[in-house]
Amino acid sequence: MTQEDDALRREIRDWIAREAPRDWRTASTHEAFVASQRSWFAKLVGAGYAVPHWPREWPGGGRSLAEQKIIYEELARADTPRLLLSFVSTYHAFATLAECASAQQRSHYLPRILEGETWCQGFSEPGAGSDLAAIRSRAERRGDVYVVSGQKVWSTMAQYADMCLLLVRTSADGPKQAGLTYLLMDMRLPGVSVRPIHQIQGDEEFAEIFLDEVEIPVSQRVGEEGAGWAVAQATLASERGLTLMELSYRMRGAMLRLSEAVHAAGRTCDAGVLRKLGALATRVDAVCALADRFLQKRMDEDERVGDASIVKLAYSRCLRAWTNLGVELADLAGQMHAPITFGDLNSGNWMADFMNSYAWTIAGGSDEVQRNIIAERMLGMPREPKNWITEARP
């Protein structure tokens, strides 16, 4: 740790002490939660801590790997809220625009994201989740617009979004992946309707998006028509790898919550609990090291296919163990009396966090998909058969 790193850590701690919201866990309505998220994002942008992974020309961008780790660790250590509302905007949308969009699209949308424009992702459909190439939402080109009809589901915070990263089918010919096109859709266009999905714990993190003859200008297309699958990989690579740098370090910074839970449960002398806590701390460190290596390779432009899948898989399994220990420590009382909270991973409600941890074994490609990518594309193992047929035994 250098003197510059120490100075940055002190600077962030001082700033957090002055500016961090104190009552974000007590938000009793979705409106209050969203208002809190918007206010916190604006403060982080103003201080230069919102997008340390962006290039240097943007406020707070161009941070080194060490600086990014310090920022995420300190935000988690101080128990500040994760930016769930702007998560897709600052990671998925940024990565897609930065890597695949035109210069005009980048110059138009990236400043708006820092001004608070909220984005959602319109990929999954009722019949196309893990098998993303099976999407059926149809886009037909008519002159200068694409006319889109279909349905999207499990779109995070879509009910509050201004823009959508939309993957649609423009052709049914050839391989499934070849007929996809990537569009940027204004959520206020006629024909777009959104229905939040009410979850069992009271949250409404996800929503369905219904598209009825929505006219999207051709100028809003990213990449060529039919090249949407390749563009979508930039979005998914962000979800599988880049986002996990922040989340891994937030998990390590929040280990203090587990330590406090051990004390609160009166189990500081419970050898079994302490063994689990020690093993988990080691596992969290390992996930952070994997995230470090991934980001460094990305910064060195040495990223391989499957690197992001390794980080995603390690994080999703570790998060399950992390929240599971919290549930064990909270015991039945923690499940019966914990308040309904909004957001994920760090809500303060161990059972809600535990249930949300399962989402990370699906989002951005299920654990099975990640294992297939690692096995087939990194290790060169035989591809998974397309059709499993079990012959009846005589």
PDB file of C-alpha atoms in Angstrom, residues 17-193:
ATOM      1  CA  ALA A  17     -18.474  10.479   7.142  1.00  0.00           C
ATOM      2  CA  ARG A  18     -19.931  13.731   5.815  1.00  0.00           C
ATOM      3  CA  GLU A  19     -22.097  12.554   2.928  1.00  0.00           C
ATOM      4  CA  ALA A  20     -23.205   8.917   3.322  1.00  0.00           C
ATOM      5  CA  PRO A  21     -26.967   8.417   3.800  1.00  0.00           C
ATOM      6  CA  ARG A  22     -27.839   7.252   7.308  1.00  0.00           C
ATOM      7  CA  ASP A  23     -31.390   6.050   6.904  1.00  0.00           C
ATOM      8  CA  TRP A  24     -31.392   4.145   3.626  1.00  0.00           C
ATOM      9  CA  ARG A  25     -32.345   0.846   5.252  1.00  0.00           C
ATOM     10  CA  THR A  26     -35.533   2.359   6.643  1.00  0.00           C
ATOM     11  CA  ALA A  27     -37.025   3.199   3.243  1.00  0.00           C
ATOM     12  CA  SER A  28     -40.566   1.866   3.536  1.00  0.00           C
ATOM     13  CA  THR A  29     -41.712   2.444  -0.035  1.00  0.00           C
ATOM     14  CA  HIS A  30     -40.224   1.867  -3.456  1.00  0.00           C
ATOM     15  CA  GLU A  31     -40.480   5.588  -4.137  1.00  0.00           C
ATOM     16  CA  ALA A  32     -38.360   6.359  -1.068  1.00  0.00           C
ATOM     17  CA  PHE A  33     -35.846   3.702  -2.071  1.00  0.00           C
ATOM     18  CA  VAL A  34     -35.535   5.104  -5.600  1.00  0.00           C
ATOM     19  CA  ALA A  35     -35.217   8.669  -4.327  1.00  0.00           C
ATOM     20  CA  SER A  36     -32.455   7.550  -1.966  1.00  0.00           C
ATOM     21  CA  GLN A  37     -30.649   5.763  -4.818  1.00  0.00           C
ATOM     22  CA  ARG A  38     -30.802   8.810  -7.108  1.00  0.00           C
ATOM     23  CA  SER A  39     -29.537  11.146  -4.389  1.00  0.00           C
ATOM     24  CA  TRP A  40     -26.660   8.830  -3.449  1.00  0.00           C
ATOM     25  CA  PHE A  41     -25.636   8.352  -7.092  1.00  0.00           C
ATOM     26  CA  ALA A  42     -25.553  12.119  -7.686  1.00  0.00           C
ATOM     27  CA  LYS A  43     -23.319  12.584  -4.641  1.00  0.00           C
ATOM     28  CA  LEU A  44     -20.937   9.838  -5.769  1.00  0.00           C
ATOM     29  CA  VAL A  45     -20.734  11.308  -9.275  1.00  0.00           C
ATOM     30  CA  GLY A  46     -19.995  14.739  -7.835  1.00  0.00           C
ATOM     31  CA  ALA A  47     -17.228  13.360  -5.638  1.00  0.00           C
ATOM     32  CA  GLY A  48     -15.732  11.236  -8.417  1.00  0.00           C
ATOM     33  CA  TYR A  49     -16.427   7.840  -6.819  1.00  0.00           C
ATOM     34  CA  ALA A  50     -19.331   6.593  -8.970  1.00  0.00           C
ATOM     35  CA  VAL A  51     -17.520   5.268 -12.058  1.00  0.00           C
ATOM     36  CA  PRO A  52     -13.864   4.573 -11.214  1.00  0.00           C
ATOM     37  CA  HIS A  53     -13.856   1.888 -13.952  1.00  0.00           C
ATOM     38  CA  TRP A  54     -14.669   4.408 -16.713  1.00  0.00           C
ATOM     39  CA  PRO A  55     -11.887   6.032 -18.807  1.00  0.00           C
ATOM     40  CA  ARG A  56      -9.974   9.002 -17.470  1.00  0.00           C
ATOM     41  CA  GLU A  57     -11.889  11.639 -19.461  1.00  0.00           C
ATOM     42  CA  TRP A  58     -14.970  11.058 -17.280  1.00  0.00           C
ATOM     43  CA  PRO A  59     -15.339  12.467 -13.738  1.00  0.00           C
ATOM     44  CA  GLY A  60     -13.651  10.027 -11.352  1.00  0.00           C
ATOM     45  CA  GLY A  61     -12.656   7.689 -14.193  1.00  0.00           C
ATOM     46  CA  GLY A  62      -9.265   6.213 -15.025  1.00  0.00           C
ATOM     47  CA  ARG A  63      -8.641   4.880 -11.526  1.00  0.00           C
ATOM     48  CA  SER A  64      -5.950   2.242 -11.057  1.00  0.00           C
ATOM     49  CA  LEU A  65      -6.846  -1.254  -9.903  1.00  0.00           C
ATOM     50  CA  ALA A  66      -5.636  -0.436  -6.382  1.00  0.00           C
ATOM     51  CA  GLU A  67      -7.672   2.768  -6.269  1.00  0.00           C
ATOM     52  CA  GLN A  68     -10.846   1.007  -7.401  1.00  0.00           C
ATOM     53  CA  LYS A  69     -10.421  -1.612  -4.684  1.00  0.00           C
ATOM     54  CA  ILE A  70      -9.991   1.071  -2.029  1.00  0.00           C
ATOM     55  CA  ILE A  71     -13.152   2.881  -3.132  1.00  0.00           C
ATOM     56  CA  TYR A  72     -15.300  -0.271  -3.098  1.00  0.00           C
ATOM     57  CA  GLU A  73     -13.875  -1.512   0.198  1.00  0.00           C
ATOM     58  CA  GLU A  74     -14.478   1.787   1.963  1.00  0.00           C
ATOM     59  CA  LEU A  75     -18.029   2.139   0.630  1.00  0.00           C
ATOM     60  CA  ALA A  76     -18.832  -1.368   1.882  1.00  0.00           C
ATOM     61  CA  ARG A  77     -17.037  -0.923   5.212  1.00  0.00           C
ATOM     62  CA  ALA A  78     -19.161   2.155   5.912  1.00  0.00           C
ATOM     63  CA  ASP A  79     -22.312   0.166   5.020  1.00  0.00           C
ATOM     64  CA  THR A  80     -23.353   2.545   2.262  1.00  0.00           C
ATOM     65  CA  PRO A  81     -26.065   1.410  -0.196  1.00  0.00           C
ATOM     66  CA  ARG A  82     -25.099  -0.343  -3.401  1.00  0.00           C
ATOM     67  CA  LEU A  83     -26.181   1.539  -6.516  1.00  0.00           C
ATOM     68  CA  LEU A  84     -28.785  -0.929  -7.685  1.00  0.00           C
ATOM     69  CA  LEU A  85     -30.799   1.602  -9.690  1.00  0.00           C
ATOM     70  CA  SER A  86     -27.828   2.748 -11.795  1.00  0.00           C
ATOM     71  CA  PHE A  87     -26.060  -0.619 -11.898  1.00  0.00           C
ATOM     72  CA  VAL A  88     -27.083  -1.461 -15.476  1.00  0.00           C
ATOM     73  CA  SER A  89     -26.387   2.128 -16.577  1.00  0.00           C
ATOM     74  CA  THR A  90     -22.824   2.379 -15.275  1.00  0.00           C
ATOM     75  CA  TYR A  91     -21.748  -1.160 -16.148  1.00  0.00           C
ATOM     76  CA  HIS A  92     -23.826  -2.895 -18.851  1.00  0.00           C
ATOM     77  CA  ALA A  93     -24.760   0.218 -20.843  1.00  0.00           C
ATOM     78  CA  PHE A  94     -21.314   1.752 -20.447  1.00  0.00           C
ATOM     79  CA  ALA A  95     -19.502  -1.406 -21.599  1.00  0.00           C
ATOM     80  CA  THR A  96     -21.820  -1.836 -24.582  1.00  0.00           C
ATOM     81  CA  LEU A  97     -21.599   1.798 -25.654  1.00  0.00           C
ATOM     82  CA  ALA A  98     -17.841   2.020 -25.098  1.00  0.00           C
ATOM     83  CA  GLU A  99     -17.030  -1.154 -27.039  1.00  0.00           C
ATOM     84  CA  CYS A 100     -19.661  -1.359 -29.762  1.00  0.00           C
ATOM     85  CA  ALA A 101     -21.609   1.888 -30.242  1.00  0.00           C
ATOM     86  CA  SER A 102     -20.911   4.711 -32.672  1.00  0.00           C
ATOM     87  CA  ALA A 103     -19.069   7.828 -31.522  1.00  0.00           C
ATOM     88  CA  GLN A 104     -22.330   9.755 -31.834  1.00  0.00           C
ATOM     89  CA  GLN A 105     -24.175   7.280 -29.610  1.00  0.00           C
ATOM     90  CA  ARG A 106     -21.404   7.384 -26.991  1.00  0.00           C
ATOM     91  CA  SER A 107     -21.232  11.169 -26.893  1.00  0.00           C
ATOM     92  CA  HIS A 108     -25.029  11.345 -26.587  1.00  0.00           C
ATOM     93  CA  TYR A 109     -25.659   8.728 -23.898  1.00  0.00           C
ATOM     94  CA  LEU A 110     -22.620   8.492 -21.611  1.00  0.00           C
ATOM     95  CA  PRO A 111     -23.004  12.044 -20.216  1.00  0.00           C
ATOM     96  CA  ARG A 112     -26.695  11.365 -19.615  1.00  0.00           C
ATOM     97  CA  ILE A 113     -25.865   8.307 -17.534  1.00  0.00           C
ATOM     98  CA  LEU A 114     -23.766  10.450 -15.215  1.00  0.00           C
ATOM     99  CA  GLU A 115     -26.651  12.915 -15.045  1.00  0.00           C
ATOM    100  CA  GLY A 116     -28.830  10.109 -13.685  1.00  0.00           C
ATOM    101  CA  GLU A 117     -30.422   8.539 -16.759  1.00  0.00           C
ATOM    102  CA  THR A 118     -31.473   5.025 -15.783  1.00  0.00           C
ATOM    103  CA  TRP A 119     -31.049   2.033 -18.099  1.00  0.00           C
ATOM    104  CA  CYS A 120     -32.418  -1.478 -17.998  1.00  0.00           C
ATOM    105  CA  GLN A 121     -31.608  -4.618 -19.948  1.00  0.00           C
ATOM    106  CA  GLY A 122     -34.168  -6.277 -22.223  1.00  0.00           C
ATOM    107  CA  PHE A 123     -32.644  -9.683 -22.942  1.00  0.00           C
ATOM    108  CA  SER A 124     -34.513 -12.502 -21.132  1.00  0.00           C
ATOM    109  CA  GLU A 125     -37.925 -13.667 -22.315  1.00  0.00           C
ATOM    110  CA  PRO A 126     -40.433 -16.190 -20.948  1.00  0.00           C
ATOM    111  CA  GLY A 127     -38.938 -18.854 -23.253  1.00  0.00           C
ATOM    112  CA  ALA A 128     -35.381 -17.547 -23.454  1.00  0.00           C
ATOM    113  CA  GLY A 129     -33.355 -17.063 -20.307  1.00  0.00           C
ATOM    114  CA  SER A 130     -30.249 -19.195 -20.100  1.00  0.00           C
ATOM    115  CA  ASP A 131     -30.653 -19.984 -23.807  1.00  0.00           C
ATOM    116  CA  LEU A 132     -30.477 -16.346 -24.831  1.00  0.00           C
ATOM    117  CA  ALA A 133     -30.254 -17.097 -28.554  1.00  0.00           C
ATOM    118  CA  ALA A 134     -33.803 -18.459 -28.420  1.00  0.00           C
ATOM    119  CA  ILE A 135     -35.393 -15.006 -28.011  1.00  0.00           C
ATOM    120  CA  ARG A 136     -38.516 -14.421 -30.092  1.00  0.00           C
ATOM    121  CA  SER A 137     -39.281 -10.692 -29.743  1.00  0.00           C
ATOM    122  CA  ARG A 138     -39.493  -9.662 -33.356  1.00  0.00           C
ATOM    123  CA  ALA A 139     -38.225  -6.500 -35.060  1.00  0.00           C
ATOM    124  CA  GLU A 140     -39.211  -5.722 -38.632  1.00  0.00           C
ATOM    125  CA  ARG A 141     -37.544  -2.891 -40.513  1.00  0.00           C
ATOM    126  CA  ARG A 142     -39.954  -0.466 -42.137  1.00  0.00           C
ATOM    127  CA  GLY A 143     -38.048   2.428 -43.672  1.00  0.00           C
ATOM    128  CA  ASP A 144     -36.140   4.320 -41.005  1.00  0.00           C
ATOM    129  CA  VAL A 145     -37.576   2.427 -38.049  1.00  0.00           C
ATOM    130  CA  TYR A 146     -37.704  -1.066 -36.601  1.00  0.00           C
ATOM    131  CA  VAL A 147     -41.198  -2.111 -35.488  1.00  0.00           C
ATOM    132  CA  VAL A 148     -40.798  -4.321 -32.419  1.00  0.00           C
ATOM    133  CA  SER A 149     -43.314  -6.633 -30.727  1.00  0.00           C
ATOM    134  CA  GLY A 150     -42.694  -9.145 -27.968  1.00  0.00           C
ATOM    135  CA  GLN A 151     -42.112  -9.536 -24.251  1.00  0.00           C
ATOM    136  CA  LYS A 152     -39.087  -9.269 -21.955  1.00  0.00           C
ATOM    137  CA  VAL A 153     -38.886 -10.470 -18.370  1.00  0.00           C
ATOM    138  CA  TRP A 154     -36.600 -10.280 -15.304  1.00  0.00           C
ATOM    139  CA  SER A 155     -35.445  -6.812 -16.285  1.00  0.00           C
ATOM    140  CA  THR A 156     -33.882  -5.164 -13.244  1.00  0.00           C
ATOM    141  CA  MET A 157     -35.536  -1.876 -12.244  1.00  0.00           C
ATOM    142  CA  ALA A 158     -37.194  -1.556 -15.675  1.00  0.00           C
ATOM    143  CA  GLN A 159     -40.167   0.241 -14.093  1.00  0.00           C
ATOM    144  CA  TYR A 160     -37.848   3.192 -13.379  1.00  0.00           C
ATOM    145  CA  ALA A 161     -35.752   3.044 -16.549  1.00  0.00           C
ATOM    146  CA  ASP A 162     -35.418   5.756 -19.180  1.00  0.00           C
ATOM    147  CA  MET A 163     -33.592   3.577 -21.722  1.00  0.00           C
ATOM    148  CA  CYS A 164     -33.316  -0.140 -22.505  1.00  0.00           C
ATOM    149  CA  LEU A 165     -30.571  -2.314 -23.992  1.00  0.00           C
ATOM    150  CA  LEU A 166     -32.818  -4.376 -26.253  1.00  0.00           C
ATOM    151  CA  LEU A 167     -31.978  -7.620 -28.056  1.00  0.00           C
ATOM    152  CA  VAL A 168     -34.479  -8.589 -30.766  1.00  0.00           C
ATOM    153  CA  ARG A 169     -34.827 -11.055 -33.609  1.00  0.00           C
ATOM    154  CA  THR A 170     -34.691  -9.621 -37.123  1.00  0.00           C
ATOM    155  CA  SER A 171     -34.300 -12.916 -38.971  1.00  0.00           C
ATOM    156  CA  ALA A 172     -35.253 -16.560 -38.461  1.00  0.00           C
ATOM    157  CA  ASP A 173     -32.832 -17.826 -41.096  1.00  0.00           C
ATOM    158  CA  GLY A 174     -29.607 -19.643 -40.258  1.00  0.00           C
ATOM    159  CA  PRO A 175     -28.220 -20.219 -36.753  1.00  0.00           C
ATOM    160  CA  LYS A 176     -30.275 -18.693 -33.938  1.00  0.00           C
ATOM    161  CA  GLN A 177     -27.466 -16.288 -33.013  1.00  0.00           C
ATOM    162  CA  ALA A 178     -27.201 -14.905 -36.552  1.00  0.00           C
ATOM    163  CA  GLY A 179     -30.683 -13.392 -36.598  1.00  0.00           C
ATOM    164  CA  LEU A 180     -30.343 -11.069 -33.602  1.00  0.00           C
ATOM    165  CA  THR A 181     -30.033  -7.278 -33.630  1.00  0.00           C
ATOM    166  CA  TYR A 182     -29.167  -4.892 -30.779  1.00  0.00           C
ATOM    167  CA  LEU A 183     -31.217  -1.698 -30.269  1.00  0.00           C
ATOM    168  CA  LEU A 184     -31.266   1.193 -27.788  1.00  0.00           C
ATOM    169  CA  MET A 185     -34.908   1.776 -26.863  1.00  0.00           C
ATOM    170  CA  ASP A 186     -36.448   4.820 -25.223  1.00  0.00           C
ATOM    171  CA  MET A 187     -38.784   3.420 -22.553  1.00  0.00           C
ATOM    172  CA  ARG A 188     -41.235   6.291 -23.131  1.00  0.00           C
ATOM    173  CA  LEU A 189     -42.025   5.271 -26.720  1.00  0.00           C
ATOM    174  CA  PRO A 190     -45.654   4.426 -27.541  1.00  0.00           C
ATOM    175  CA  GLY A 191     -46.268   0.676 -27.253  1.00  0.00           C
ATOM    176  CA  VAL A 192     -43.908   0.116 -24.316  1.00  0.00           C
ATOM    177  CA  SER A 193     -45.533  -0.989 -21.077  1.00  0.00           C
TER     178      SER A 193
END
